[in-house]
Amino acid sequence: MTFNSLGLSEPLLRAISKKGYSEPSPIQSKVIPVILEKNDVLASAQTGTGKTAGFTLPMLQLLSNGETFRKKPVRALILTPTRELAAQIYDNVRAYSAYLDIRSAVIFGGVKANPQIAALKNGVDILIATPGRLLDLHNQHALSLHKVEILVLDEADRMLDMGFQRDINKILNLLPPRRQNLLFSATFSKEIKRLANAFMRNPKYVEATPENTTVEKINQLVHRVDKSRKTELILDLIAGGRWQQVLVFTRTKHGANRLAEKMVKADISAAAIHGNKSQGARTKALDGFKKGNVRVLVATDIAARGLDIPLLPHVINFELPNVAEDYVHRIGRTGRAGASGIALSLVSLDEVEYLRSIEKLIDTKIPKEVIEGFEPTEKPGDLPPSPKKKNFNQSRPKSKHKDFRRKKKPKHN
């Protein structure tokens, strides 16, 4: 199949050719014709499958064929969970609209709002935004959403994980009722289906890969090691293997900073990226990593969400995530666009249960390997005691949530 067979216009085909693409990915070949028919779409696609072009290309065609306005109002709104993902989608929209009379803009927090407000005043067809900044600028009367024809919720599962449900609901109430809705998510969880049912009209389901599966091209491997020797092992792996581009995941912002500092002390160029870093620092670290000036990028889950790093060879889980689905998102940074990749996980005794949950989710037993000289010595008795369970016969606070014991994830990381 070629892009020509999908019904895309000549200006879009020219832009696609300029980007160097000749054949659509599975998600693109499935979702583009469905969107062009103006259906609401609920699409499941892992990272690295080309889903951004999957909704950008048909959206551009629909808008270019639609009504023209003297002053461009926002006709398409793309909501994303993070600044990095918003910036990357904006780059894609600009590249694919190179030969169209379509104007786009991106707005997100962490930077000054005035340049964003100025861009909106000039007129915008497509607006890419994070929920918080969008609501802030709407409250300042810097933008109007009453002409929106197409709404895209990208990485909707992560937006819910980050606590954006309330913001999404507020934004939905600002939009005209007659519009096309496109929702993209890594998985079709109960929460995603509940969200879709709240605002979508008879959506078409599109699935590029089986739900909750990992990319086939990724070689997954677990190294069992004592928690106290993880840093020593990761330094040995990167230096000894002469790996030049490695994305490392930690559970916390403090852990990311600490590990990056230890890398630098070991003469391995490294930078940390997380929610406490300024947008300038995050952009600088990511640019340095892509250009090869930074050898190791140490990131938290939320900061790394949506990172598009072509041909990334290595991903290392310095610490396993305590939510199994996050493992799928993490290792999906490698093995993209048909390339192979390696995903290593350093697993200490206290993370064995996390590993079991991950293997159950992906329905795969990940190969285990012990590195000579790093044989684990931890025993169950070495672990700190589990926190005592509360006596639930005691009085407890009421909650409107069905399971009040479930902890919410922090909104920012």
mmCIF file of C-alpha atoms in Angstrom:
data_model
loop_
_atom_site.group_PDB
_atom_site.id
_atom_site.type_symbol
_atom_site.label_atom_id
_atom_site.label_comp_id
_atom_site.label_asym_id
_atom_site.label_seq_id
_atom_site.Cartn_x
_atom_site.Cartn_y
_atom_site.Cartn_z
ATOM 1 C CA MET A 1 0.000 0.000 0.000
ATOM 2 C CA THR A 2 1.145 3.557 -0.730
ATOM 3 C CA PHE A 3 0.041 6.949 0.579
ATOM 4 C CA ASN A 4 -1.464 7.648 -2.876
ATOM 5 C CA SER A 5 -4.020 4.878 -2.312
ATOM 6 C CA LEU A 6 -5.323 6.466 0.917
ATOM 7 C CA GLY A 7 -7.065 9.351 -0.847
ATOM 8 C CA LEU A 8 -4.702 12.109 0.294
ATOM 9 C CA SER A 9 -4.334 15.297 -1.733
ATOM 10 C CA GLU A 10 -1.335 16.202 -3.889
ATOM 11 C CA PRO A 11 0.038 18.891 -1.490
ATOM 12 C CA LEU A 12 0.033 16.345 1.346
ATOM 13 C CA LEU A 13 1.668 13.666 -0.797
ATOM 14 C CA ARG A 14 4.368 16.178 -1.693
ATOM 15 C CA ALA A 15 4.993 16.952 1.987
ATOM 16 C CA ILE A 16 5.097 13.215 2.815
ATOM 17 C CA SER A 17 7.621 12.635 0.039
ATOM 18 C CA LYS A 18 9.741 15.518 1.321
ATOM 19 C CA LYS A 19 9.829 13.829 4.747
ATOM 20 C CA GLY A 20 11.172 10.713 3.024
ATOM 21 C CA TYR A 21 8.208 8.382 3.605
ATOM 22 C CA SER A 22 6.856 6.110 0.869
ATOM 23 C CA GLU A 23 4.596 3.568 2.584
ATOM 24 C CA PRO A 24 2.124 4.162 5.424
ATOM 25 C CA SER A 25 2.522 2.334 8.725
ATOM 26 C CA PRO A 26 -0.254 -0.098 9.799
ATOM 27 C CA ILE A 27 -1.990 2.500 12.001
ATOM 28 C CA GLN A 28 -1.816 5.102 9.222
ATOM 29 C CA SER A 29 -3.273 2.786 6.572
ATOM 30 C CA LYS A 30 -6.126 1.849 8.914
ATOM 31 C CA VAL A 31 -7.002 5.190 10.470
ATOM 32 C CA ILE A 32 -6.513 7.752 7.653
ATOM 33 C CA PRO A 33 -9.433 6.563 5.459
ATOM 34 C CA VAL A 34 -11.727 6.333 8.497
ATOM 35 C CA ILE A 35 -10.924 9.903 9.575
ATOM 36 C CA LEU A 36 -11.355 11.199 6.016
ATOM 37 C CA GLU A 37 -14.919 9.829 6.146
ATOM 38 C CA LYS A 38 -15.468 12.211 9.107
ATOM 39 C CA ASN A 39 -16.090 9.436 11.637
ATOM 40 C CA ASP A 40 -15.334 9.721 15.315
ATOM 41 C CA VAL A 41 -12.373 7.415 15.947
ATOM 42 C CA LEU A 42 -11.123 5.568 19.027
ATOM 43 C CA ALA A 43 -7.645 4.324 18.114
ATOM 44 C CA SER A 44 -5.194 2.175 20.038
ATOM 45 C CA ALA A 45 -1.562 2.412 18.946
ATOM 46 C CA GLN A 46 1.738 1.989 20.735
ATOM 47 C CA THR A 47 4.360 4.720 20.629
ATOM 48 C CA GLY A 48 6.550 4.746 17.540
ATOM 49 C CA THR A 49 3.832 3.487 15.197
ATOM 50 C CA GLY A 50 3.347 6.733 13.265
ATOM 51 C CA LYS A 51 0.052 7.668 14.913
ATOM 52 C CA THR A 52 0.797 11.424 14.837
ATOM 53 C CA ALA A 53 0.814 11.438 11.032
ATOM 54 C CA GLY A 54 -2.195 9.106 11.232
ATOM 55 C CA PHE A 55 -4.394 11.902 12.551
ATOM 56 C CA THR A 56 -2.462 14.929 11.239
ATOM 57 C CA LEU A 57 -2.653 14.070 7.522
ATOM 58 C CA PRO A 58 -6.435 13.495 7.260
ATOM 59 C CA MET A 59 -7.097 16.460 9.563
ATOM 60 C CA LEU A 60 -5.105 18.753 7.264
ATOM 61 C CA GLN A 61 -7.016 17.466 4.244
ATOM 62 C CA LEU A 62 -10.421 17.961 5.872
ATOM 63 C CA LEU A 63 -9.538 21.494 6.986
ATOM 64 C CA SER A 64 -8.074 22.486 3.612
ATOM 65 C CA ASN A 65 -11.259 21.266 1.891
ATOM 66 C CA GLY A 66 -13.493 23.058 4.374
ATOM 67 C CA GLU A 67 -14.787 26.582 4.782
ATOM 68 C CA THR A 68 -12.286 29.433 4.556
ATOM 69 C CA PHE A 69 -12.301 32.360 6.973
ATOM 70 C CA ARG A 70 -10.863 35.849 6.632
ATOM 71 C CA LYS A 71 -9.429 35.695 10.153
ATOM 72 C CA LYS A 72 -8.443 32.137 10.964
ATOM 73 C CA PRO A 73 -10.297 30.724 14.002
ATOM 74 C CA VAL A 74 -9.183 27.563 15.801
ATOM 75 C CA ARG A 75 -10.799 24.795 13.722
ATOM 76 C CA ALA A 76 -8.836 21.843 15.078
ATOM 77 C CA LEU A 77 -7.670 21.298 18.655
ATOM 78 C CA ILE A 78 -5.059 18.691 19.588
ATOM 79 C CA LEU A 79 -4.728 18.047 23.327
ATOM 80 C CA THR A 80 -1.581 16.337 24.641
ATOM 81 C CA PRO A 81 -0.338 15.547 28.157
ATOM 82 C CA THR A 82 3.195 17.021 27.983
ATOM 83 C CA ARG A 83 5.113 19.965 26.585
ATOM 84 C CA GLU A 84 7.552 17.749 24.683
ATOM 85 C CA LEU A 85 4.788 15.849 22.925
ATOM 86 C CA ALA A 86 2.979 19.096 22.082
ATOM 87 C CA ALA A 87 6.155 20.524 20.522
ATOM 88 C CA GLN A 88 6.755 17.362 18.478
ATOM 89 C CA ILE A 89 3.192 17.276 17.148
ATOM 90 C CA TYR A 90 3.519 20.953 16.213
ATOM 91 C CA ASP A 91 6.679 20.161 14.220
ATOM 92 C CA ASN A 92 4.795 17.379 12.393
ATOM 93 C CA VAL A 93 1.801 19.597 11.625
ATOM 94 C CA ARG A 94 4.059 22.305 10.213
ATOM 95 C CA ALA A 95 5.990 19.823 8.064
ATOM 96 C CA TYR A 96 2.884 18.175 6.602
ATOM 97 C CA SER A 97 1.111 21.498 5.971
ATOM 98 C CA ALA A 98 4.089 22.997 4.100
ATOM 99 C CA TYR A 99 2.114 23.257 0.830
ATOM 100 C CA LEU A 100 -1.259 24.205 2.345
ATOM 101 C CA ASP A 101 -2.740 27.492 3.535
ATOM 102 C CA ILE A 102 -3.001 26.169 7.079
ATOM 103 C CA ARG A 103 -1.635 28.007 10.105
ATOM 104 C CA SER A 104 -0.795 26.228 13.361
ATOM 105 C CA ALA A 105 0.405 27.132 16.846
ATOM 106 C CA VAL A 106 1.425 25.337 20.028
ATOM 107 C CA ILE A 107 0.795 26.413 23.620
ATOM 108 C CA PHE A 108 2.040 24.814 26.841
ATOM 109 C CA GLY A 109 3.115 25.807 30.329
ATOM 110 C CA GLY A 110 6.607 26.381 31.653
ATOM 111 C CA VAL A 111 7.292 29.276 29.266
ATOM 112 C CA LYS A 112 6.011 32.840 28.970
ATOM 113 C CA ALA A 113 2.491 33.142 27.635
ATOM 114 C CA ASN A 114 2.861 36.430 25.730
ATOM 115 C CA PRO A 115 4.429 34.968 22.542
ATOM 116 C CA GLN A 116 1.715 32.293 22.526
ATOM 117 C CA ILE A 117 -1.013 34.915 22.895
ATOM 118 C CA ALA A 118 0.518 36.915 20.022
ATOM 119 C CA ALA A 119 0.489 33.824 17.788
ATOM 120 C CA LEU A 120 -3.181 33.211 18.597
ATOM 121 C CA LYS A 121 -4.068 36.824 17.710
ATOM 122 C CA ASN A 122 -2.641 36.313 14.228
ATOM 123 C CA GLY A 123 -5.167 33.554 13.581
ATOM 124 C CA VAL A 124 -4.679 29.801 13.894
ATOM 125 C CA ASP A 125 -6.334 26.869 12.127
ATOM 126 C CA ILE A 126 -4.783 24.099 14.246
ATOM 127 C CA LEU A 127 -3.940 24.538 17.917
ATOM 128 C CA ILE A 128 -1.797 21.997 19.778
ATOM 129 C CA ALA A 129 -2.047 22.448 23.538
ATOM 130 C CA THR A 130 -1.593 20.996 26.984
ATOM 131 C CA PRO A 131 -4.799 21.225 29.049
ATOM 132 C CA GLY A 132 -3.576 23.593 31.775
ATOM 133 C CA ARG A 133 -2.182 26.315 29.515
ATOM 134 C CA LEU A 134 -5.194 26.049 27.198
ATOM 135 C CA LEU A 135 -7.597 26.746 30.061
ATOM 136 C CA ASP A 136 -5.355 29.548 31.386
ATOM 137 C CA LEU A 137 -5.368 31.377 28.039
ATOM 138 C CA HIS A 138 -9.071 30.766 27.520
ATOM 139 C CA ASN A 139 -9.771 32.305 30.928
ATOM 140 C CA GLN A 140 -7.709 35.314 29.791
ATOM 141 C CA HIS A 141 -9.932 35.548 26.669
ATOM 142 C CA ALA A 142 -6.839 34.973 24.500
ATOM 143 C CA LEU A 143 -8.568 32.320 22.398
ATOM 144 C CA SER A 144 -11.974 31.016 21.387
ATOM 145 C CA LEU A 145 -12.927 27.395 20.751
ATOM 146 C CA HIS A 146 -16.444 27.921 19.374
ATOM 147 C CA LYS A 147 -15.359 27.116 15.774
ATOM 148 C CA VAL A 148 -13.561 23.834 16.516
ATOM 149 C CA GLU A 149 -14.480 21.186 13.941
ATOM 150 C CA ILE A 150 -12.017 18.458 14.964
ATOM 151 C CA LEU A 151 -10.852 17.482 18.459
ATOM 152 C CA VAL A 152 -7.901 15.138 19.019
ATOM 153 C CA LEU A 153 -7.037 13.680 22.429
ATOM 154 C CA ASP A 154 -3.555 12.217 21.976
ATOM 155 C CA GLU A 155 -2.066 9.858 24.573
ATOM 156 C CA ALA A 156 -5.379 10.055 26.385
ATOM 157 C CA ASP A 157 -4.406 7.288 28.800
ATOM 158 C CA ARG A 158 -1.482 9.353 30.037
ATOM 159 C CA MET A 159 -3.652 12.443 30.413
ATOM 160 C CA LEU A 160 -5.931 10.477 32.716
ATOM 161 C CA ASP A 161 -2.935 9.077 34.608
ATOM 162 C CA MET A 162 -1.677 12.626 35.151
ATOM 163 C CA GLY A 163 -5.000 13.752 36.597
ATOM 164 C CA PHE A 164 -6.291 15.815 33.674
ATOM 165 C CA GLN A 165 -9.808 14.342 33.709
ATOM 166 C CA ARG A 166 -11.350 17.485 35.195
ATOM 167 C CA ASP A 167 -9.497 19.784 32.766
ATOM 168 C CA ILE A 168 -10.598 17.630 29.822
ATOM 169 C CA ASN A 169 -14.218 17.878 30.955
ATOM 170 C CA LYS A 170 -13.934 21.673 31.190
ATOM 171 C CA ILE A 171 -12.467 21.864 27.690
ATOM 172 C CA LEU A 172 -15.174 19.607 26.244
ATOM 173 C CA ASN A 173 -17.779 22.026 27.587
ATOM 174 C CA LEU A 174 -16.113 24.881 25.693
ATOM 175 C CA LEU A 175 -16.392 23.148 22.307
ATOM 176 C CA PRO A 176 -19.309 23.177 19.860
ATOM 177 C CA PRO A 177 -21.405 19.995 20.078
ATOM 178 C CA ARG A 178 -21.127 19.248 16.339
ATOM 179 C CA ARG A 179 -17.532 18.208 15.705
ATOM 180 C CA GLN A 180 -15.376 15.206 14.837
ATOM 181 C CA ASN A 181 -13.653 13.512 17.782
ATOM 182 C CA LEU A 182 -10.429 11.482 17.568
ATOM 183 C CA LEU A 183 -9.023 9.733 20.632
ATOM 184 C CA PHE A 184 -5.638 7.991 20.579
ATOM 185 C CA SER A 185 -4.455 5.818 23.451
ATOM 186 C CA ALA A 186 -1.880 3.094 24.013
ATOM 187 C CA THR A 187 -4.580 0.864 25.507
ATOM 188 C CA PHE A 188 -8.369 0.583 25.594
ATOM 189 C CA SER A 189 -8.692 0.582 29.378
ATOM 190 C CA LYS A 190 -12.031 0.853 31.175
ATOM 191 C CA GLU A 191 -11.237 4.480 31.974
ATOM 192 C CA ILE A 192 -10.545 5.280 28.324
ATOM 193 C CA LYS A 193 -13.764 3.628 27.195
ATOM 194 C CA ARG A 194 -15.701 5.526 29.866
ATOM 195 C CA LEU A 195 -14.165 8.797 28.679
ATOM 196 C CA ALA A 196 -14.938 7.989 25.039
ATOM 197 C CA ASN A 197 -18.547 7.113 25.831
ATOM 198 C CA ALA A 198 -18.989 10.517 27.472
ATOM 199 C CA PHE A 199 -18.405 12.608 24.329
ATOM 200 C CA MET A 200 -17.914 10.468 21.196
ATOM 201 C CA ARG A 201 -20.654 9.559 18.705
ATOM 202 C CA ASN A 202 -20.577 5.946 17.463
ATOM 203 C CA PRO A 203 -16.779 5.892 17.228
ATOM 204 C CA LYS A 204 -14.990 3.542 14.861
ATOM 205 C CA TYR A 205 -12.472 1.355 16.690
ATOM 206 C CA VAL A 206 -9.017 1.128 15.126
ATOM 207 C CA GLU A 207 -6.278 -1.043 16.595
ATOM 208 C CA ALA A 208 -2.810 -1.282 15.042
ATOM 209 C CA THR A 209 -1.331 -3.804 17.449
ATOM 210 C CA PRO A 210 -2.882 -6.167 20.014
ATOM 211 C CA GLU A 211 -3.794 -4.408 23.233
ATOM 212 C CA ASN A 212 -1.032 -4.124 25.835
ATOM 213 C CA THR A 213 1.592 -5.800 23.649
ATOM 214 C CA THR A 214 5.138 -4.609 23.139
ATOM 215 C CA VAL A 215 6.877 -3.959 19.867
ATOM 216 C CA GLU A 216 8.192 -7.185 18.374
ATOM 217 C CA LYS A 217 11.527 -5.691 17.349
ATOM 218 C CA ILE A 218 12.499 -4.964 20.966
ATOM 219 C CA ASN A 219 14.861 -7.426 22.649
ATOM 220 C CA GLN A 220 13.865 -7.461 26.322
ATOM 221 C CA LEU A 221 16.242 -8.644 29.049
ATOM 222 C CA VAL A 222 16.279 -8.584 32.852
ATOM 223 C CA HIS A 223 19.477 -8.336 34.895
ATOM 224 C CA ARG A 224 18.908 -9.405 38.517
ATOM 225 C CA VAL A 225 21.139 -7.337 40.790
ATOM 226 C CA ASP A 226 21.239 -6.049 44.362
ATOM 227 C CA LYS A 227 19.667 -2.629 44.771
ATOM 228 C CA SER A 228 22.886 -1.218 46.235
ATOM 229 C CA ARG A 229 24.876 -2.212 43.114
ATOM 230 C CA LYS A 230 22.550 -0.932 40.398
ATOM 231 C CA THR A 231 24.567 2.229 39.776
ATOM 232 C CA GLU A 232 27.801 0.276 39.519
ATOM 233 C CA LEU A 233 26.217 -2.154 37.058
ATOM 234 C CA ILE A 234 24.656 0.469 34.794
ATOM 235 C CA LEU A 235 27.945 2.355 34.574
ATOM 236 C CA ASP A 236 29.715 -0.898 33.698
ATOM 237 C CA LEU A 237 27.139 -1.745 30.997
ATOM 238 C CA ILE A 238 27.237 1.667 29.321
ATOM 239 C CA ALA A 239 31.008 2.179 29.515
ATOM 240 C CA GLY A 240 31.913 -1.436 28.762
ATOM 241 C CA GLY A 241 29.447 -1.695 25.884
ATOM 242 C CA ARG A 242 30.487 1.733 24.582
ATOM 243 C CA TRP A 243 26.818 2.595 24.199
ATOM 244 C CA GLN A 244 26.446 6.076 22.772
ATOM 245 C CA GLN A 245 22.709 6.772 23.142
ATOM 246 C CA VAL A 246 20.886 5.384 26.164
ATOM 247 C CA LEU A 247 17.540 6.428 27.660
ATOM 248 C CA VAL A 248 17.375 5.499 31.354
ATOM 249 C CA PHE A 249 14.205 5.508 33.450
ATOM 250 C CA THR A 250 14.016 6.174 37.174
ATOM 251 C CA ARG A 251 10.950 6.319 39.386
ATOM 252 C CA THR A 252 11.589 9.740 40.916
ATOM 253 C CA LYS A 253 12.901 13.173 39.972
ATOM 254 C CA HIS A 254 15.490 13.049 42.764
ATOM 255 C CA GLY A 255 16.643 9.638 41.553
ATOM 256 C CA ALA A 256 17.031 10.953 38.004
ATOM 257 C CA ASN A 257 19.184 13.879 39.189
ATOM 258 C CA ARG A 258 21.327 11.672 41.398
ATOM 259 C CA LEU A 259 21.965 9.068 38.694
ATOM 260 C CA ALA A 260 22.795 11.700 36.048
ATOM 261 C CA GLU A 261 25.317 13.272 38.437
ATOM 262 C CA LYS A 262 26.988 9.894 39.019
ATOM 263 C CA MET A 263 27.173 9.319 35.255
ATOM 264 C CA VAL A 264 28.955 12.654 34.776
ATOM 265 C CA LYS A 265 31.417 11.841 37.580
ATOM 266 C CA ALA A 266 32.184 8.593 35.730
ATOM 267 C CA ASP A 267 32.995 10.597 32.561
ATOM 268 C CA ILE A 268 29.757 9.612 30.836
ATOM 269 C CA SER A 269 27.946 12.672 29.488
ATOM 270 C CA ALA A 270 24.429 12.657 30.917
ATOM 271 C CA ALA A 271 21.445 14.891 31.634
ATOM 272 C CA ALA A 272 18.255 14.470 33.651
ATOM 273 C CA ILE A 273 14.801 15.383 32.375
ATOM 274 C CA HIS A 274 11.749 15.667 34.639
ATOM 275 C CA GLY A 275 8.920 17.954 35.647
ATOM 276 C CA ASN A 276 10.996 20.158 37.969
ATOM 277 C CA LYS A 277 13.316 21.135 35.141
ATOM 278 C CA SER A 278 12.518 24.335 33.256
ATOM 279 C CA GLN A 279 11.284 24.002 29.690
ATOM 280 C CA GLY A 280 14.574 25.476 28.486
ATOM 281 C CA ALA A 281 16.608 22.898 30.398
ATOM 282 C CA ARG A 282 14.431 20.053 29.140
ATOM 283 C CA THR A 283 14.705 21.210 25.523
ATOM 284 C CA LYS A 284 18.483 21.637 25.834
ATOM 285 C CA ALA A 285 18.912 18.146 27.330
ATOM 286 C CA LEU A 286 16.748 16.519 24.648
ATOM 287 C CA ASP A 287 18.494 18.359 21.802
ATOM 288 C CA GLY A 288 21.885 17.360 23.180
ATOM 289 C CA PHE A 289 20.765 13.742 23.414
ATOM 290 C CA LYS A 290 19.439 13.671 19.849
ATOM 291 C CA LYS A 291 22.609 15.286 18.482
ATOM 292 C CA GLY A 292 24.899 12.910 20.362
ATOM 293 C CA ASN A 293 26.384 15.519 22.696
ATOM 294 C CA VAL A 294 24.632 13.869 25.643
ATOM 295 C CA ARG A 295 25.228 10.130 25.829
ATOM 296 C CA VAL A 296 22.681 9.242 28.516
ATOM 297 C CA LEU A 297 19.291 10.850 29.158
ATOM 298 C CA VAL A 298 17.859 9.980 32.575
ATOM 299 C CA ALA A 299 14.110 10.538 32.719
ATOM 300 C CA THR A 300 10.974 10.019 34.758
ATOM 301 C CA ASP A 301 7.917 8.487 33.096
ATOM 302 C CA ILE A 302 5.913 11.669 32.671
ATOM 303 C CA ALA A 303 8.841 13.728 31.359
ATOM 304 C CA ALA A 304 9.675 11.077 28.756
ATOM 305 C CA ARG A 305 6.114 10.593 27.566
ATOM 306 C CA GLY A 306 5.884 11.324 23.853
ATOM 307 C CA LEU A 307 9.634 11.703 23.297
ATOM 308 C CA ASP A 308 10.372 10.986 19.651
ATOM 309 C CA ILE A 309 13.977 9.820 19.337
ATOM 310 C CA PRO A 310 14.597 8.092 16.001
ATOM 311 C CA LEU A 311 16.594 4.829 16.002
ATOM 312 C CA LEU A 312 17.166 4.847 19.777
ATOM 313 C CA PRO A 313 19.169 1.642 20.410
ATOM 314 C CA HIS A 314 18.980 1.242 24.201
ATOM 315 C CA VAL A 315 16.413 1.786 26.943
ATOM 316 C CA ILE A 316 17.298 0.848 30.528
ATOM 317 C CA ASN A 317 14.852 0.581 33.398
ATOM 318 C CA PHE A 318 17.116 1.542 36.295
ATOM 319 C CA GLU A 319 14.021 1.008 38.410
ATOM 320 C CA LEU A 320 10.921 -0.850 37.285
ATOM 321 C CA PRO A 321 7.709 1.179 37.211
ATOM 322 C CA ASN A 322 5.132 0.259 39.821
ATOM 323 C CA VAL A 323 2.425 0.459 37.136
ATOM 324 C CA ALA A 324 2.880 -2.337 34.597
ATOM 325 C CA GLU A 325 1.480 -0.330 31.644
ATOM 326 C CA ASP A 326 4.268 2.224 32.105
ATOM 327 C CA TYR A 327 6.786 -0.488 31.210
ATOM 328 C CA VAL A 328 5.177 -0.779 27.769
ATOM 329 C CA HIS A 329 5.387 2.988 27.279
ATOM 330 C CA ARG A 330 9.006 3.076 28.432
ATOM 331 C CA ILE A 331 10.421 0.363 26.215
ATOM 332 C CA GLY A 332 8.355 1.636 23.279
ATOM 333 C CA ARG A 333 10.930 4.434 22.949
ATOM 334 C CA THR A 334 13.192 1.925 21.175
ATOM 335 C CA GLY A 335 12.362 -0.471 18.330
ATOM 336 C CA ARG A 336 10.547 2.276 16.425
ATOM 337 C CA ALA A 337 9.668 2.429 12.744
ATOM 338 C CA GLY A 338 10.852 -1.116 12.101
ATOM 339 C CA ALA A 339 14.276 -0.677 13.746
ATOM 340 C CA SER A 340 15.502 -3.112 16.385
ATOM 341 C CA GLY A 341 16.208 -2.063 19.970
ATOM 342 C CA ILE A 342 17.295 -3.387 23.355
ATOM 343 C CA ALA A 343 15.341 -2.845 26.581
ATOM 344 C CA LEU A 344 17.186 -3.798 29.770
ATOM 345 C CA SER A 345 15.703 -3.834 33.253
ATOM 346 C CA LEU A 346 17.821 -3.855 36.411
ATOM 347 C CA VAL A 347 15.669 -5.720 38.909
ATOM 348 C CA SER A 348 16.375 -5.947 42.623
ATOM 349 C CA LEU A 349 14.594 -8.235 45.053
ATOM 350 C CA ASP A 350 12.064 -5.591 46.094
ATOM 351 C CA GLU A 351 10.933 -5.237 42.451
ATOM 352 C CA VAL A 352 10.186 -8.894 41.721
ATOM 353 C CA GLU A 353 6.439 -8.377 42.168
ATOM 354 C CA TYR A 354 6.527 -5.470 39.702
ATOM 355 C CA LEU A 355 8.286 -7.761 37.221
ATOM 356 C CA ARG A 356 5.612 -10.435 37.614
ATOM 357 C CA SER A 357 2.881 -7.871 36.947
ATOM 358 C CA ILE A 358 4.681 -6.691 33.796
ATOM 359 C CA GLU A 359 5.118 -10.235 32.475
ATOM 360 C CA LYS A 360 1.459 -10.940 33.122
ATOM 361 C CA LEU A 361 0.421 -7.788 31.245
ATOM 362 C CA ILE A 362 2.545 -8.476 28.156
ATOM 363 C CA ASP A 363 1.968 -12.239 28.381
ATOM 364 C CA THR A 364 5.702 -12.872 28.035
ATOM 365 C CA LYS A 365 8.412 -14.279 30.277
ATOM 366 C CA ILE A 366 11.284 -11.841 29.913
ATOM 367 C CA PRO A 367 14.696 -13.595 29.750
ATOM 368 C CA LYS A 368 16.793 -13.216 32.916
ATOM 369 C CA GLU A 369 20.565 -12.941 32.983
ATOM 370 C CA VAL A 370 22.990 -12.394 35.854
ATOM 371 C CA ILE A 371 26.159 -10.465 35.003
ATOM 372 C CA GLU A 372 29.329 -12.049 36.335
ATOM 373 C CA GLY A 373 30.581 -10.098 39.319
ATOM 374 C CA PHE A 374 27.105 -8.687 40.013
ATOM 375 C CA GLU A 375 25.419 -11.833 41.357
ATOM 376 C CA PRO A 376 22.519 -10.815 43.640
ATOM 377 C CA THR A 377 22.928 -11.611 47.338
ATOM 378 C CA GLU A 378 19.747 -10.016 48.706
ATOM 379 C CA LYS A 379 17.422 -12.249 50.711
ATOM 380 C CA PRO A 380 13.793 -11.604 51.708
ATOM 381 C CA GLY A 381 14.921 -10.835 55.252
ATOM 382 C CA ASP A 382 17.051 -7.979 53.951
ATOM 383 C CA LEU A 383 13.985 -6.074 52.752
ATOM 384 C CA PRO A 384 12.387 -3.434 54.987
ATOM 385 C CA PRO A 385 9.137 -4.638 56.568
ATOM 386 C CA SER A 386 5.971 -3.926 54.619
ATOM 387 C CA PRO A 387 3.868 -1.114 56.076
ATOM 388 C CA LYS A 388 1.271 -2.396 58.520
ATOM 389 C CA LYS A 389 -2.187 -2.720 57.073
ATOM 390 C CA LYS A 390 -4.775 -0.484 58.634
ATOM 391 C CA ASN A 391 -7.610 -1.963 60.608
ATOM 392 C CA PHE A 392 -10.542 -1.190 58.358
ATOM 393 C CA ASN A 393 -12.985 -1.593 61.224
ATOM 394 C CA GLN A 394 -11.672 1.728 62.487
ATOM 395 C CA SER A 395 -13.316 4.917 61.341
ATOM 396 C CA ARG A 396 -12.064 6.097 57.988
ATOM 397 C CA PRO A 397 -12.678 9.160 55.811
ATOM 398 C CA LYS A 398 -15.537 9.001 53.393
ATOM 399 C CA SER A 399 -14.722 9.225 49.717
ATOM 400 C CA LYS A 400 -16.819 9.721 46.626
ATOM 401 C CA HIS A 401 -14.512 7.298 44.833
ATOM 402 C CA LYS A 402 -15.404 3.626 44.762
ATOM 403 C CA ASP A 403 -11.943 2.590 45.948
ATOM 404 C CA PHE A 404 -10.746 5.337 48.254
ATOM 405 C CA ARG A 405 -7.556 3.463 49.054
ATOM 406 C CA ARG A 406 -6.204 3.785 45.537
ATOM 407 C CA LYS A 407 -3.552 6.458 45.439
ATOM 408 C CA LYS A 408 -3.712 9.046 42.729
ATOM 409 C CA LYS A 409 -0.621 9.672 40.647
ATOM 410 C CA PRO A 410 0.881 13.150 41.015
ATOM 411 C CA LYS A 411 -0.190 15.547 38.302
ATOM 412 C CA HIS A 412 3.364 16.690 37.600
ATOM 413 C CA ASN A 413 6.575 14.689 37.619
#
